[in-house]
Structures are given as C-alpha cells and as structure tokens.
C-alpha cells in the first residue's frame, strides 16, 4: 500500500471555508483530523500528525499579494516538510480563485518546489458535488442550477478580487508564473501516474467530471514518491481519502446547541443576499453591519436584545457604508466589526451558534476571536458543516460556527440552521 495510506496527510487552506471543506471531505471517508487556525509550534504540529490521519492549517493566502504569500506560506511549508509527510495539499477554491497580484496559484507552485522538490505539481479543481467540473482543461461552475464555463459564470466572471476571464486553467495559472503549466485530459487517465511522474511541466491541471474520476486522481497522487505536493479543491481531498478510506467515527447530523442564530456577513454574493432576504421574510432582524466603531457599538444592544427574545439576526456587508471604514481596507474593517459583535454576543451568552459568511471574512474573524483550532460538530446536510471552536476565552470556547462561502447554501440556509436541534 502506498505510504500515503499509512502516514498523516497535511493540508494548508487558502481560506477558512475551504479548509473546513477539506476537513469534511477527509472525515466523510473515515479520516480523523484536526484543523488549526494558524501554524502551531513544531511540537503541537507533530503531536497532531501522530494522533490523527490528516492535519490542516487554515490560512488567508487567497487574499494576499505574492510577497505576502511568501511570508504566510514559507513557514508553513517548512514546518510541513520537517514532518516528512506522504501528501501535502494546498487547498484552493473549486473556482480556482487567483490572479497574478492576489492569491497567485502560480506563486504557490514556485514556493512548493522550494520545499518539496522540483517535481510536477498535480492540480485538481473539480468538485462534482459543488457543481465544479473540468474537461480538456476547461473549467465549469454551476450557479442556480445552470452549469457555466468559468469565464461566463455570473459570479466568478465579475468577482471583485479575482474576476475569471479564462476558463482554460493551465492558461489562467500560467499567467501567474514563469514556470510551464500543462494539463492531462480524462482520455489519458489510463496512464495518469506515469504521466504525472514523467511530465516536463512544473504543474498539471487534471480533469474530472464524476466522483470516480476524483478517486482515480487520488490513487495516482498517493502512488507518487513522497512527499507529494498537490493543489486542489475539496474534490482532491475527496479523491485522496476515498482512494484509501479509513474507519474513523461517523459525523453526527446535528448538535445539542439550540436557540437563535447570529449571522455576520462579509460576502457580497447574490446568494448570500438571497439568504439574508429569506431570513428577513421569516421575521429576523436584518440590517447593514456598521463598520465605524461608534455605530458598531451602538448596534450591539439591539442585536443582543433581538437574540434574547429568540429572534435571529443577520448583519450584512453588501449594503454597509464602506466610507465609515476610514483609511482601513474594507475587508479588514468588516472582519473587525463582525468579530467585535460576535465577541459581545458570546460574552452575553445571547447566542451559541454563529454563521460567518465569506471565505476571507471567516478567516480573519476566526483569528480575531482567538479561536485556536476547530473540530466538526455536525454535518446536517450536503457540505454544510457546524464547527466547534476551541479557544482560551471561555466565552468563545465551544461556540458553534458555520463558516459559509459566498455562493454556498440554499436560500433558506439561515433559518434551516436555526431549526437544527430545536
């Protein structure tokens, strides 16, 4: 059996929501896991790798410039390499969110080759259960029941940070590095392991349309000489784990937490807005998240009063007053405001279940709250995951968090989560 089936696998997530998805995909195939919210010290990392099948570090690289990515990733890759792992995954979004100036996947390839050897990097972004597919190197993404070529998908083609103008992923990532980037189509998968071993390119985009294709990739990746470094979505996590399933505990569908839900959103996606509108129609308090300190402090008593009365609350950012952020970057202001409100609610014990919308926002909010690590509390349906926060602050420790990507979830997601355990 390949070494990857015996030793711990490691992953770094380019945002927190993606990191949680990777943890879920491994857990569904019986792999025990632990997710840190930042790089722990060497002893804690090694201890975790000795105790569980897969260890993750949730990061923020998707929102960083290349020089900032160097500072973020080099220590993580060095710490991972010191453990002599079988497989290291860089967990990227299933829509390949990246650009030369922000979240550069090309830069990730360059850094990985410094730490893990100058071998071809397999890249798999397809994730069929998310409606993400790759065929002949062209990537496709579903939105509200329709599958679009990536550069025509309504959300990603107009993404505020990384608008996708190219569906050929080798071309897209090739624009982010001087290294050669190629692809391997499904029709060549009979020789996939050999092609991965012998390719002249520095990175290779892999096709997938079904879960079976994911497993084929996972088997080929696991068979490569360790340490294997690969880039990919939760589809890659699925493939690696499903190629060698284990016997870990079953994930519960619900958890004991009950009561009203607080939602704070840094997402400006149309789907998150539909979810907020559905909550408003159900009688929740829904209003913009104040970014300025005085306005933010003033809204806290209203939020706590609503939650104490059993009424759910949603604080949105797509209609927030960005000018009140002052000279700070808007993303930072949103995260600080959201964390401040959550902290006040946790101190008051007005709610124990919180939804944070937006991958970049989730990353920053979780760290601002002082959360040290996360474990899976429940997987009620689909790819919705309730997490249990582990923190030194007793008000935050044990808090249930749902870290939601902008496009994730049905319109009634907020009210459906509130109904769990009631």
Short mmCIF file of C-alpha atoms in Angstrom, two decimals:
data_model
loop_
_atom_site.label_atom_id
_atom_site.label_comp_id
_atom_site.label_asym_id
_atom_site.label_seq_id
_atom_site.Cartn_x
_atom_site.Cartn_y
_atom_site.Cartn_z
CA UNK A 1 0.00 0.00 0.00
CA UNK A 2 1.37 3.48 -0.81
CA UNK A 3 2.90 5.41 2.03
CA UNK A 4 0.09 7.99 1.72
CA UNK A 5 -2.41 5.42 3.02
CA UNK A 6 -0.41 4.94 6.24
CA UNK A 7 1.04 8.28 7.34
CA UNK A 8 -0.67 11.55 8.13
CA UNK A 9 -1.57 13.84 5.28
CA UNK A 10 -1.25 17.60 5.71
CA UNK A 11 -3.06 20.50 4.10
CA UNK A 12 -2.99 24.26 4.08
CA UNK A 13 -6.24 26.01 3.19
CA UNK A 14 -6.11 29.32 1.33
CA UNK A 15 -9.13 30.46 3.35
CA UNK A 16 -11.08 29.11 6.31
CA UNK A 17 -14.22 27.98 4.49
CA UNK A 18 -12.11 25.96 2.08
CA UNK A 19 -10.11 24.49 4.95
CA UNK A 20 -13.32 23.31 6.60
CA UNK A 21 -14.45 21.73 3.34
CA UNK A 22 -11.20 19.78 3.10
CA UNK A 23 -11.57 18.58 6.69
CA UNK A 24 -15.12 17.44 5.90
CA UNK A 25 -14.13 15.55 2.75
CA UNK A 26 -11.47 13.60 4.65
CA UNK A 27 -13.82 12.96 7.60
CA UNK A 28 -16.53 11.56 5.34
CA UNK A 29 -14.12 8.81 4.30
CA UNK A 30 -13.24 7.93 7.89
CA UNK A 31 -10.07 10.00 8.24
CA UNK A 32 -9.65 11.56 11.66
CA UNK A 33 -8.48 15.15 11.52
CA UNK A 34 -7.59 18.39 13.24
CA UNK A 35 -7.74 21.92 11.86
CA UNK A 36 -5.56 24.68 13.31
CA UNK A 37 -6.48 28.32 12.73
CA UNK A 38 -2.81 29.23 12.32
CA UNK A 39 0.52 27.47 12.24
CA UNK A 40 1.09 25.91 15.70
CA UNK A 41 4.54 25.32 17.16
CA UNK A 42 6.52 22.37 15.84
CA UNK A 43 5.75 20.14 18.83
CA UNK A 44 1.98 20.69 18.60
CA UNK A 45 2.01 20.06 14.85
CA UNK A 46 3.98 16.85 15.19
CA UNK A 47 1.79 15.66 18.06
CA UNK A 48 -1.32 16.21 15.96
CA UNK A 49 0.23 14.41 12.98
CA UNK A 50 0.98 11.45 15.23
CA UNK A 51 -2.57 11.34 16.60
CA UNK A 52 -4.80 11.81 13.54
CA UNK A 53 -4.86 10.95 9.86
CA UNK A 54 -4.93 14.47 8.45
CA UNK A 55 -3.84 17.81 9.90
CA UNK A 56 -4.86 21.14 8.40
CA UNK A 57 -3.76 24.74 8.85
CA UNK A 58 -6.41 27.27 7.85
CA UNK A 59 -4.88 30.31 6.21
CA UNK A 60 -5.62 33.51 4.33
CA UNK A 61 -3.34 33.28 1.30
CA UNK A 62 -6.18 33.63 -1.21
CA UNK A 63 -6.48 37.31 -0.28
CA UNK A 64 -2.74 38.08 -0.21
CA UNK A 65 -0.30 39.64 -2.66
CA UNK A 66 2.62 37.40 -3.77
CA UNK A 67 5.15 38.88 -1.32
CA UNK A 68 2.63 38.49 1.50
CA UNK A 69 2.03 34.90 0.38
CA UNK A 70 5.76 34.25 0.73
CA UNK A 71 5.63 35.34 4.38
CA UNK A 72 2.48 33.32 5.02
CA UNK A 73 3.41 30.09 3.22
CA UNK A 74 7.15 29.62 3.62
CA UNK A 75 6.94 28.87 7.40
CA UNK A 76 4.01 26.50 6.85
CA UNK A 77 5.71 24.60 4.03
CA UNK A 78 8.94 24.34 6.05
CA UNK A 79 7.04 23.00 9.07
CA UNK A 80 5.19 20.51 6.88
CA UNK A 81 8.38 19.34 5.15
CA UNK A 82 10.03 18.70 8.53
CA UNK A 83 7.37 16.06 9.25
CA UNK A 84 8.31 14.11 6.10
CA UNK A 85 4.66 13.74 5.10
CA UNK A 86 3.26 11.42 2.49
CA UNK A 87 0.98 14.06 0.92
CA UNK A 88 0.65 17.82 1.26
CA UNK A 89 -2.39 19.52 -0.26
CA UNK A 90 -2.70 23.22 -0.87
CA UNK A 91 -6.47 23.57 -0.57
CA UNK A 92 -7.63 26.03 -3.22
CA UNK A 93 -11.13 27.10 -4.16
CA UNK A 94 -13.08 24.95 -6.61
CA UNK A 95 -13.40 28.02 -8.83
CA UNK A 96 -9.60 28.48 -8.88
CA UNK A 97 -9.88 32.00 -7.42
CA UNK A 98 -6.48 33.56 -8.09
CA UNK A 99 -4.71 36.24 -10.09
CA UNK A 100 -1.11 37.36 -10.63
CA UNK A 101 -1.47 40.01 -7.93
CA UNK A 102 -3.66 38.24 -5.36
CA UNK A 103 -3.85 34.61 -4.21
CA UNK A 104 -1.46 33.57 -7.01
CA UNK A 105 -1.54 29.81 -7.52
CA UNK A 106 1.50 30.22 -9.74
CA UNK A 107 3.40 31.57 -6.76
CA UNK A 108 2.22 28.60 -4.70
CA UNK A 109 3.78 26.24 -7.26
CA UNK A 110 7.06 28.16 -7.06
CA UNK A 111 7.16 28.07 -3.26
CA UNK A 112 6.20 24.40 -3.09
CA UNK A 113 9.05 23.41 -5.37
CA UNK A 114 11.47 25.07 -2.93
CA UNK A 115 10.19 22.96 -0.01
CA UNK A 116 9.05 19.68 -1.53
CA UNK A 117 11.22 19.19 -4.62
CA UNK A 118 11.12 20.20 -8.26
CA UNK A 119 8.55 17.69 -9.46
CA UNK A 120 5.31 18.26 -11.36
CA UNK A 121 2.52 19.56 -9.10
CA UNK A 122 -0.87 17.84 -9.77
CA UNK A 123 -3.77 20.32 -9.70
CA UNK A 124 -7.41 19.24 -9.40
CA UNK A 125 -10.12 21.91 -9.02
CA UNK A 126 -13.16 19.85 -9.99
CA UNK A 127 -15.65 19.06 -7.24
CA UNK A 128 -18.79 17.49 -8.73
CA UNK A 129 -20.88 17.77 -5.56
CA UNK A 130 -20.28 21.55 -5.72
CA UNK A 131 -21.13 21.66 -9.43
CA UNK A 132 -17.48 22.17 -10.45
CA UNK A 133 -16.13 20.24 -13.45
CA UNK A 134 -13.01 20.22 -15.63
CA UNK A 135 -12.90 18.76 -19.14
CA UNK A 136 -9.92 19.05 -21.50
CA UNK A 137 -8.53 21.60 -19.08
CA UNK A 138 -11.59 23.86 -19.35
CA UNK A 139 -13.30 24.57 -16.03
CA UNK A 140 -17.04 24.84 -15.47
CA UNK A 141 -19.05 26.00 -12.44
CA UNK A 142 -22.76 25.71 -11.68
CA UNK A 143 -24.84 28.60 -10.41
CA UNK A 144 -28.52 28.24 -9.50
CA UNK A 145 -28.90 25.04 -11.48
CA UNK A 146 -27.06 26.09 -14.63
CA UNK A 147 -23.51 24.99 -15.45
CA UNK A 148 -21.41 27.76 -17.00
CA UNK A 149 -17.94 27.85 -18.43
CA UNK A 150 -15.95 29.53 -15.66
CA UNK A 151 -15.34 32.78 -17.52
CA UNK A 152 -19.09 33.08 -18.11
CA UNK A 153 -20.36 32.09 -14.68
CA UNK A 154 -22.23 35.17 -13.37
CA UNK A 155 -20.45 35.34 -10.02
CA UNK A 156 -16.88 34.40 -10.93
CA UNK A 157 -16.76 36.37 -14.18
CA UNK A 158 -17.43 39.52 -12.13
CA UNK A 159 -15.60 38.59 -8.92
CA UNK A 160 -14.40 41.81 -7.21
CA UNK A 161 -10.89 40.50 -6.42
CA UNK A 162 -10.21 37.72 -8.92
CA UNK A 163 -12.53 38.04 -11.93
CA UNK A 164 -12.20 34.94 -14.09
CA UNK A 165 -11.57 35.83 -17.73
CA UNK A 166 -10.14 32.47 -18.79
CA UNK A 167 -11.69 29.00 -18.42
CA UNK A 168 -8.57 27.09 -19.52
CA UNK A 169 -6.97 26.61 -16.11
CA UNK A 170 -3.49 25.93 -17.45
CA UNK A 171 -3.62 29.27 -19.25
CA UNK A 172 -5.13 31.01 -16.22
CA UNK A 173 -2.48 29.72 -13.79
CA UNK A 174 0.27 30.04 -16.41
CA UNK A 175 -0.29 33.79 -16.31
CA UNK A 176 0.73 33.73 -12.65
CA UNK A 177 4.20 32.17 -13.05
CA UNK A 178 7.07 31.81 -15.49
CA UNK A 179 7.05 28.05 -14.89
CA UNK A 180 5.40 25.87 -17.55
CA UNK A 181 1.84 24.75 -16.73
CA UNK A 182 0.09 21.98 -18.66
CA UNK A 183 -2.92 19.67 -18.35
CA UNK A 184 -3.82 15.99 -18.58
CA UNK A 185 -7.27 15.16 -20.02
CA UNK A 186 -9.54 12.33 -18.96
CA UNK A 187 -8.79 10.40 -22.12
CA UNK A 188 -5.19 9.93 -20.88
CA UNK A 189 -6.07 8.80 -17.34
CA UNK A 190 -5.16 5.15 -18.02
CA UNK A 191 -1.53 6.28 -17.68
CA UNK A 192 -2.12 9.05 -15.14
CA UNK A 193 0.52 8.05 -12.59
CA UNK A 194 3.18 7.64 -15.29
CA UNK A 195 2.23 10.95 -16.87
CA UNK A 196 2.49 12.72 -13.51
CA UNK A 197 5.90 11.17 -12.87
CA UNK A 198 7.35 11.99 -16.26
CA UNK A 199 5.83 15.36 -17.20
CA UNK A 200 8.12 18.18 -18.25
CA UNK A 201 5.71 20.82 -16.93
CA UNK A 202 6.01 22.20 -13.41
CA UNK A 203 2.26 21.89 -12.75
CA UNK A 204 -0.54 19.92 -14.39
CA UNK A 205 -4.30 20.60 -14.40
CA UNK A 206 -6.31 17.36 -14.16
CA UNK A 207 -9.82 16.75 -15.50
CA UNK A 208 -12.75 15.32 -13.52
CA UNK A 209 -16.49 15.08 -14.11
CA UNK A 210 -17.51 12.45 -11.53
CA UNK A 211 -16.54 11.23 -8.07
CA UNK A 212 -14.98 8.19 -9.75
CA UNK A 213 -12.58 10.49 -11.57
CA UNK A 214 -11.66 12.08 -8.24
CA UNK A 215 -10.73 8.66 -6.85
CA UNK A 216 -8.64 7.89 -9.92
CA UNK A 217 -6.69 11.08 -9.29
CA UNK A 218 -6.38 10.29 -5.57
CA UNK A 219 -4.96 6.86 -6.33
CA UNK A 220 -2.43 8.28 -8.78
CA UNK A 221 -1.36 11.03 -6.38
CA UNK A 222 -0.99 8.57 -3.49
CA UNK A 223 1.23 6.34 -5.63
CA UNK A 224 3.78 9.09 -6.34
CA UNK A 225 7.02 9.25 -4.34
CA UNK A 226 6.67 11.13 -1.04
CA UNK A 227 6.42 13.92 -0.30
CA UNK A 228 3.71 14.62 -2.85
CA UNK A 229 2.61 18.24 -3.14
CA UNK A 230 -0.69 18.85 -4.90
CA UNK A 231 -3.05 21.80 -5.34
CA UNK A 232 -6.78 21.35 -5.39
CA UNK A 233 -10.30 21.78 -4.13
CA UNK A 234 -12.23 19.60 -1.72
CA UNK A 235 -12.55 17.30 -4.72
CA UNK A 236 -8.86 16.49 -4.36
CA UNK A 237 -9.33 15.86 -0.61
CA UNK A 238 -12.23 13.55 -1.50
CA UNK A 239 -10.13 11.68 -4.05
CA UNK A 240 -7.13 11.19 -1.75
CA UNK A 241 -9.29 9.98 1.16
CA UNK A 242 -11.66 7.83 -0.91
CA UNK A 243 -8.72 6.06 -2.56
CA UNK A 244 -7.80 4.72 0.90
CA UNK A 245 -10.85 5.07 3.23
CA UNK A 246 -10.38 4.61 6.96
CA UNK A 247 -12.58 3.70 9.91
CA UNK A 248 -12.98 6.94 11.84
CA UNK A 249 -16.21 7.94 13.62
CA UNK A 250 -19.39 8.85 11.76
CA UNK A 251 -20.09 12.58 11.60
CA UNK A 252 -23.30 13.49 13.50
CA UNK A 253 -26.09 15.22 11.58
CA UNK A 254 -26.97 17.62 14.40
CA UNK A 255 -25.61 19.01 17.66
CA UNK A 256 -27.06 19.93 21.08
CA UNK A 257 -26.84 23.69 20.53
CA UNK A 258 -30.18 25.47 20.14
CA UNK A 259 -31.59 28.96 20.29
CA UNK A 260 -31.33 31.97 17.98
CA UNK A 261 -28.58 32.33 15.37
CA UNK A 262 -26.35 35.32 14.72
CA UNK A 263 -25.18 35.80 11.12
CA UNK A 264 -22.39 38.23 10.21
CA UNK A 265 -21.56 38.58 6.54
CA UNK A 266 -18.53 39.80 4.65
CA UNK A 267 -19.88 38.23 1.48
CA UNK A 268 -21.27 40.37 -1.31
CA UNK A 269 -22.52 37.46 -3.39
CA UNK A 270 -26.06 37.42 -4.72
CA UNK A 271 -26.70 34.08 -2.99
CA UNK A 272 -25.81 35.46 0.45
CA UNK A 273 -28.15 38.39 -0.20
CA UNK A 274 -30.96 35.95 -1.09
CA UNK A 275 -30.30 34.12 2.18
CA UNK A 276 -30.48 37.39 4.13
CA UNK A 277 -33.72 38.32 2.37
CA UNK A 278 -35.21 34.92 3.20
CA UNK A 279 -34.30 35.44 6.87
CA UNK A 280 -35.89 38.89 6.83
CA UNK A 281 -39.07 37.39 5.38
CA UNK A 282 -39.05 34.90 8.27
CA UNK A 283 -39.03 37.75 10.79
CA UNK A 284 -35.31 38.02 11.56
CA UNK A 285 -33.61 41.32 12.30
CA UNK A 286 -31.61 42.07 9.13
CA UNK A 287 -29.57 45.26 8.77
CA UNK A 288 -26.20 46.51 7.48
CA UNK A 289 -23.10 45.80 9.56
CA UNK A 290 -21.78 49.13 10.89
CA UNK A 291 -18.06 49.44 10.16
CA UNK A 292 -17.28 52.51 12.25
CA UNK A 293 -16.56 52.00 15.96
CA UNK A 294 -19.32 54.18 17.48
CA UNK A 295 -22.02 52.90 15.11
CA UNK A 296 -20.88 49.33 15.66
CA UNK A 297 -21.01 49.71 19.44
CA UNK A 298 -24.45 51.29 19.18
CA UNK A 299 -25.93 48.32 17.29
CA UNK A 300 -24.75 45.69 19.80
CA UNK A 301 -27.57 46.26 22.37
CA UNK A 302 -30.19 45.87 19.61
CA UNK A 303 -28.55 42.66 18.39
CA UNK A 304 -28.40 41.19 21.91
CA UNK A 305 -31.98 42.21 22.66
CA UNK A 306 -33.23 40.51 19.49
CA UNK A 307 -31.30 37.33 20.23
CA UNK A 308 -32.52 37.22 23.84
CA UNK A 309 -36.05 37.48 22.50
CA UNK A 310 -35.41 34.41 20.35
CA UNK A 311 -35.13 36.37 17.10
CA UNK A 312 -32.35 35.57 14.62
CA UNK A 313 -30.07 38.39 13.47
CA UNK A 314 -28.24 38.98 10.16
CA UNK A 315 -25.71 41.78 9.75
CA UNK A 316 -24.88 42.28 6.07
CA UNK A 317 -21.96 43.93 4.26
CA UNK A 318 -23.16 44.26 0.67
CA UNK A 319 -25.19 47.30 1.77
CA UNK A 320 -22.81 48.51 4.53
CA UNK A 321 -21.47 52.06 4.49
CA UNK A 322 -17.90 51.48 3.24
CA UNK A 323 -16.94 55.11 3.84
CA UNK A 324 -17.21 54.52 7.59
CA UNK A 325 -14.17 52.21 7.35
CA UNK A 326 -11.99 55.32 7.11
CA UNK A 327 -8.49 54.64 5.82
CA UNK A 328 -8.61 50.93 6.63
CA UNK A 329 -9.11 48.33 3.89
CA UNK A 330 -12.80 47.46 3.77
CA UNK A 331 -12.17 43.72 4.27
CA UNK A 332 -10.27 44.41 7.48
CA UNK A 333 -12.97 46.78 8.72
CA UNK A 334 -15.69 44.21 8.02
CA UNK A 335 -13.79 41.46 9.84
CA UNK A 336 -13.07 43.67 12.85
CA UNK A 337 -16.68 44.80 13.08
CA UNK A 338 -18.01 41.25 12.74
CA UNK A 339 -15.60 39.86 15.36
CA UNK A 340 -16.49 42.69 17.76
CA UNK A 341 -20.21 41.93 17.53
CA UNK A 342 -19.69 38.18 17.88
CA UNK A 343 -17.47 38.71 20.91
CA UNK A 344 -20.08 40.88 22.61
CA UNK A 345 -22.82 38.33 21.88
CA UNK A 346 -20.64 35.48 23.17
CA UNK A 347 -19.80 37.38 26.36
CA UNK A 348 -23.52 37.89 26.94
CA UNK A 349 -24.29 34.25 26.01
CA UNK A 350 -27.12 35.58 23.83
CA UNK A 351 -26.34 33.02 21.10
CA UNK A 352 -24.09 29.97 20.86
CA UNK A 353 -24.43 29.35 17.12
CA UNK A 354 -22.92 31.85 14.68
CA UNK A 355 -22.74 31.90 10.89
CA UNK A 356 -19.90 33.86 9.27
CA UNK A 357 -20.32 34.44 5.52
CA UNK A 358 -17.42 34.94 3.14
CA UNK A 359 -14.19 32.94 2.96
CA UNK A 360 -11.81 35.83 3.56
CA UNK A 361 -14.04 37.27 6.30
CA UNK A 362 -14.29 33.87 8.03
CA UNK A 363 -10.50 33.58 8.10
CA UNK A 364 -9.99 36.92 9.75
CA UNK A 365 -12.95 36.76 12.12
CA UNK A 366 -11.96 33.35 13.47
CA UNK A 367 -8.46 34.54 14.24
CA UNK A 368 -9.68 37.80 15.76
CA UNK A 369 -11.90 35.79 18.12
CA UNK A 370 -8.84 33.91 19.37
CA UNK A 371 -10.00 30.52 18.08
CA UNK A 372 -7.01 28.16 18.20
CA UNK A 373 -8.48 25.14 16.44
CA UNK A 374 -11.74 23.78 15.08
CA UNK A 375 -13.41 20.38 15.09
CA UNK A 376 -16.51 19.15 13.29
CA UNK A 377 -19.61 19.32 15.47
CA UNK A 378 -22.14 18.25 12.83
CA UNK A 379 -22.73 17.88 9.11
CA UNK A 380 -26.51 18.30 8.84
CA UNK A 381 -26.72 18.10 5.04
CA UNK A 382 -24.64 18.49 1.91
CA UNK A 383 -21.45 20.44 2.50
CA UNK A 384 -22.83 22.47 5.41
CA UNK A 385 -20.58 21.98 8.44
CA UNK A 386 -21.07 23.16 12.01
CA UNK A 387 -17.74 23.58 13.76
CA UNK A 388 -16.86 23.65 17.43
CA UNK A 389 -14.44 26.43 18.36
CA UNK A 390 -11.58 25.69 20.75
CA UNK A 391 -10.22 28.82 22.43
CA UNK A 392 -8.67 30.04 25.67
CA UNK A 393 -11.54 32.52 26.13
CA UNK A 394 -14.34 30.56 27.84
CA UNK A 395 -16.98 32.72 26.15
CA UNK A 396 -15.69 31.68 22.73
CA UNK A 397 -14.67 28.11 23.58
CA UNK A 398 -17.40 25.72 22.48
CA UNK A 399 -19.10 28.28 20.22
CA UNK A 400 -20.62 26.66 17.15
CA UNK A 401 -19.53 28.27 13.91
CA UNK A 402 -20.72 27.80 10.37
CA UNK A 403 -18.14 29.37 8.02
CA UNK A 404 -20.03 29.87 4.76
CA UNK A 405 -18.60 30.63 1.35
CA UNK A 406 -20.46 33.33 -0.54
CA UNK A 407 -22.14 31.01 -3.05
CA UNK A 408 -22.81 28.14 -0.65
CA UNK A 409 -26.20 27.07 0.66
CA UNK A 410 -29.88 27.22 -0.24
CA UNK A 411 -31.90 30.41 0.15
CA UNK A 412 -33.33 29.16 3.47
CA UNK A 413 -29.92 28.22 4.90
CA UNK A 414 -30.00 30.62 7.87
CA UNK A 415 -33.45 29.57 9.06
CA UNK A 416 -32.70 25.90 8.40
CA UNK A 417 -29.59 26.09 10.62
CA UNK A 418 -31.59 27.84 13.34
CA UNK A 419 -34.07 24.95 13.30
CA UNK A 420 -31.41 22.32 13.99
CA UNK A 421 -31.72 20.83 17.45
CA UNK A 422 -34.96 22.67 18.19
#
